[in-house]
C-alpha cells in the first residue's frame, strides 16, 4: 500500500484494527498548512501497527488468496482509516472512491434489477448482467430435487 514504510504487529491495540505510530502531530500539520497557503506538505511514509487478532485483519489475510483485488482495496482503506484516526488525512474526499469500491464489492452478490425514474418522467431499468433471479418454477424444481 502506498504511504506505508513499515508494518508491525501491535501489542497494545484491542478494538482498532490498525493505527499509525511515530508520526508528526496533526496540530503541526495544520500549522504547516497555514504557513503554505492552505497546502499541506506531502505526508511522509508511515509506520502502521496492526492488531493481528482483529476480525478485519484476520479476514484480510484470508481474502488475499480468494479475491486479491478487493483485498488491496480493503488494505488501502485500513491504512486510510488509520491516517484519518491520527488526524493526518488532509482531504477526506480522497476516501470516497475507495469506499465506493468497497460498497460495490459488498453489494455485488446481491445485485438485481432496479427501476430508476429519471427527472423527465422516464423509467430506466438497470439490470446487472450476472444476476439471475429465481422464479417460482425454478424454486419448485430445486425443491423437488432436494426431496
Protein backbone atom coordinates (compact mmCIF):
# COMPACT_ATOMS: atom_id res chain seq x y z
CA UNK A 1 0.00 0.00 0.00
CA UNK A 2 1.47 3.37 -0.95
CA UNK A 3 2.31 5.55 2.04
CA UNK A 4 3.41 2.74 4.34
CA UNK A 5 7.09 2.35 5.13
CA UNK A 6 6.74 -0.36 7.77
CA UNK A 7 4.05 -2.65 9.22
CA UNK A 8 4.37 -4.28 12.59
CA UNK A 9 2.17 -6.29 14.90
CA UNK A 10 0.71 -4.32 17.77
CA UNK A 11 0.74 -5.46 21.37
CA UNK A 12 -1.47 -2.56 22.53
CA UNK A 13 -4.45 -2.40 20.16
CA UNK A 14 -7.66 -4.02 21.38
CA UNK A 15 -10.64 -2.64 19.45
CA UNK A 16 -8.97 -0.98 16.45
CA UNK A 17 -7.63 -2.97 13.52
CA UNK A 18 -4.68 -0.60 12.91
CA UNK A 19 -3.09 2.68 13.86
CA UNK A 20 -0.35 5.00 12.65
CA UNK A 21 2.59 5.28 15.05
CA UNK A 22 5.63 7.54 15.28
CA UNK A 23 4.02 10.29 13.21
CA UNK A 24 4.12 14.06 13.27
CA UNK A 25 1.31 15.70 15.19
CA UNK A 26 -1.89 16.72 13.44
CA UNK A 27 -1.54 20.19 15.00
CA UNK A 28 1.90 20.57 13.44
CA UNK A 29 0.49 19.62 10.01
CA UNK A 30 -2.30 22.20 10.36
CA UNK A 31 0.26 24.87 11.27
CA UNK A 32 2.38 23.92 8.25
CA UNK A 33 -0.72 24.16 6.07
CA UNK A 34 -1.39 27.69 7.27
CA UNK A 35 2.19 28.68 6.52
CA UNK A 36 1.96 27.25 2.98
CA UNK A 37 -1.26 28.92 1.77
CA UNK A 38 -3.50 26.02 2.74
CA UNK A 39 -1.39 23.32 1.11
CA UNK A 40 -0.11 20.62 3.41
CA UNK A 41 3.34 19.23 2.82
CA UNK A 42 3.37 15.69 1.47
CA UNK A 43 2.77 13.14 4.18
CA UNK A 44 5.89 11.02 4.63
CA UNK A 45 5.55 7.23 4.56
CA UNK A 46 4.12 5.97 7.83
CA UNK A 47 4.58 3.05 10.21
CA UNK A 48 1.38 1.06 10.63
CA UNK A 49 0.71 -1.12 13.67
CA UNK A 50 -1.89 -3.82 13.12
CA UNK A 51 -3.99 -5.75 15.60
CA UNK A 52 -3.36 -9.29 14.37
CA UNK A 53 -6.38 -10.63 16.26
CA UNK A 54 -8.88 -8.11 14.86
CA UNK A 55 -11.57 -9.63 12.58
CA UNK A 56 -10.79 -7.18 9.74
CA UNK A 57 -7.09 -8.06 9.78
CA UNK A 58 -7.84 -11.79 10.01
CA UNK A 59 -10.38 -11.53 7.19
CA UNK A 60 -7.96 -9.55 5.06
CA UNK A 61 -5.31 -12.24 5.47
CA UNK A 62 -7.76 -14.86 4.23
CA UNK A 63 -9.13 -12.63 1.48
CA UNK A 64 -5.74 -12.18 -0.21
CA UNK A 65 -5.89 -15.62 -1.81
CA UNK A 66 -9.61 -15.56 -2.68
CA UNK A 67 -10.01 -12.00 -4.00
CA UNK A 68 -6.74 -10.14 -4.33
CA UNK A 69 -8.27 -7.05 -5.97
CA UNK A 70 -10.74 -6.46 -3.14
CA UNK A 71 -8.07 -7.32 -0.56
CA UNK A 72 -5.94 -4.46 -1.93
CA UNK A 73 -8.88 -2.06 -1.61
CA UNK A 74 -9.52 -3.22 1.98
CA UNK A 75 -5.82 -2.84 2.84
CA UNK A 76 -5.78 0.68 1.39
CA UNK A 77 -8.91 1.60 3.34
CA UNK A 78 -7.49 0.14 6.54
CA UNK A 79 -4.44 2.39 6.12
CA UNK A 80 -6.58 5.43 5.22
CA UNK A 81 -8.74 4.86 8.31
CA UNK A 82 -5.60 4.82 10.47
CA UNK A 83 -4.36 8.04 8.84
CA UNK A 84 -7.77 9.63 9.46
CA UNK A 85 -7.82 8.50 13.10
CA UNK A 86 -4.35 10.01 13.60
CA UNK A 87 -5.65 13.35 12.28
CA UNK A 88 -3.28 13.24 9.32
CA UNK A 89 -5.76 12.96 6.43
CA UNK A 90 -5.69 16.33 4.71
CA UNK A 91 -8.63 15.74 2.36
CA UNK A 92 -11.23 13.17 3.44
CA UNK A 93 -12.70 13.21 -0.08
CA UNK A 94 -9.73 11.03 -1.04
CA UNK A 95 -11.51 8.16 0.73
CA UNK A 96 -14.67 8.29 -1.37
CA UNK A 97 -13.58 6.30 -4.43
CA UNK A 98 -12.12 3.57 -2.23
CA UNK A 99 -15.24 3.47 -0.06
CA UNK A 100 -17.42 3.22 -3.18
CA UNK A 101 -15.34 0.27 -4.42
CA UNK A 102 -15.78 -1.46 -1.06
CA UNK A 103 -19.52 -0.81 -1.10
CA UNK A 104 -19.72 -2.14 -4.65
CA UNK A 105 -17.90 -5.32 -3.64
CA UNK A 106 -20.16 -5.72 -0.60
CA UNK A 107 -23.42 -5.45 -2.55
CA UNK A 108 -22.31 -7.28 -5.71
CA UNK A 109 -23.52 -10.70 -4.53
CA UNK A 110 -26.99 -9.19 -4.03
CA UNK A 111 -27.26 -7.15 -7.24
CA UNK A 112 -30.55 -7.22 -9.08
CA UNK A 113 -32.73 -5.30 -11.48
CA UNK A 114 -33.72 -1.83 -10.30
CA UNK A 115 -36.15 0.60 -11.94
CA UNK A 116 -34.97 4.20 -11.73
CA UNK A 117 -37.18 7.14 -12.59
CA UNK A 118 -35.42 9.90 -14.49
CA UNK A 119 -36.03 13.62 -13.99
CA UNK A 120 -38.00 13.77 -17.25
CA UNK A 121 -40.51 11.16 -16.07
CA UNK A 122 -38.99 8.24 -17.96
CA UNK A 123 -38.20 4.98 -16.21
CA UNK A 124 -35.00 3.10 -16.91
CA UNK A 125 -34.40 -0.46 -15.78
CA UNK A 126 -30.87 -1.19 -14.66
CA UNK A 127 -30.03 -4.87 -14.66
CA UNK A 128 -26.84 -6.49 -13.51
CA UNK A 129 -25.82 -8.80 -16.35
CA UNK A 130 -24.70 -11.55 -13.97
CA UNK A 131 -27.85 -11.56 -11.85
CA UNK A 132 -30.42 -14.28 -12.48
CA UNK A 133 -33.41 -14.08 -10.19
CA UNK A 134 -35.07 -17.31 -9.12
CA UNK A 135 -38.56 -17.79 -10.47
CA UNK A 136 -41.26 -19.76 -8.71
CA UNK A 137 -40.76 -22.58 -11.23
CA UNK A 138 -37.00 -22.77 -10.58
CA UNK A 139 -37.62 -22.82 -6.83
CA UNK A 140 -40.19 -25.61 -7.22
CA UNK A 141 -37.74 -27.62 -9.36
CA UNK A 142 -34.97 -27.17 -6.79
CA UNK A 143 -37.38 -28.21 -4.06
CA UNK A 144 -38.25 -31.39 -5.95
CA UNK A 145 -34.56 -32.23 -6.42
CA UNK A 146 -33.99 -31.98 -2.66
CA UNK A 147 -36.84 -34.40 -1.88
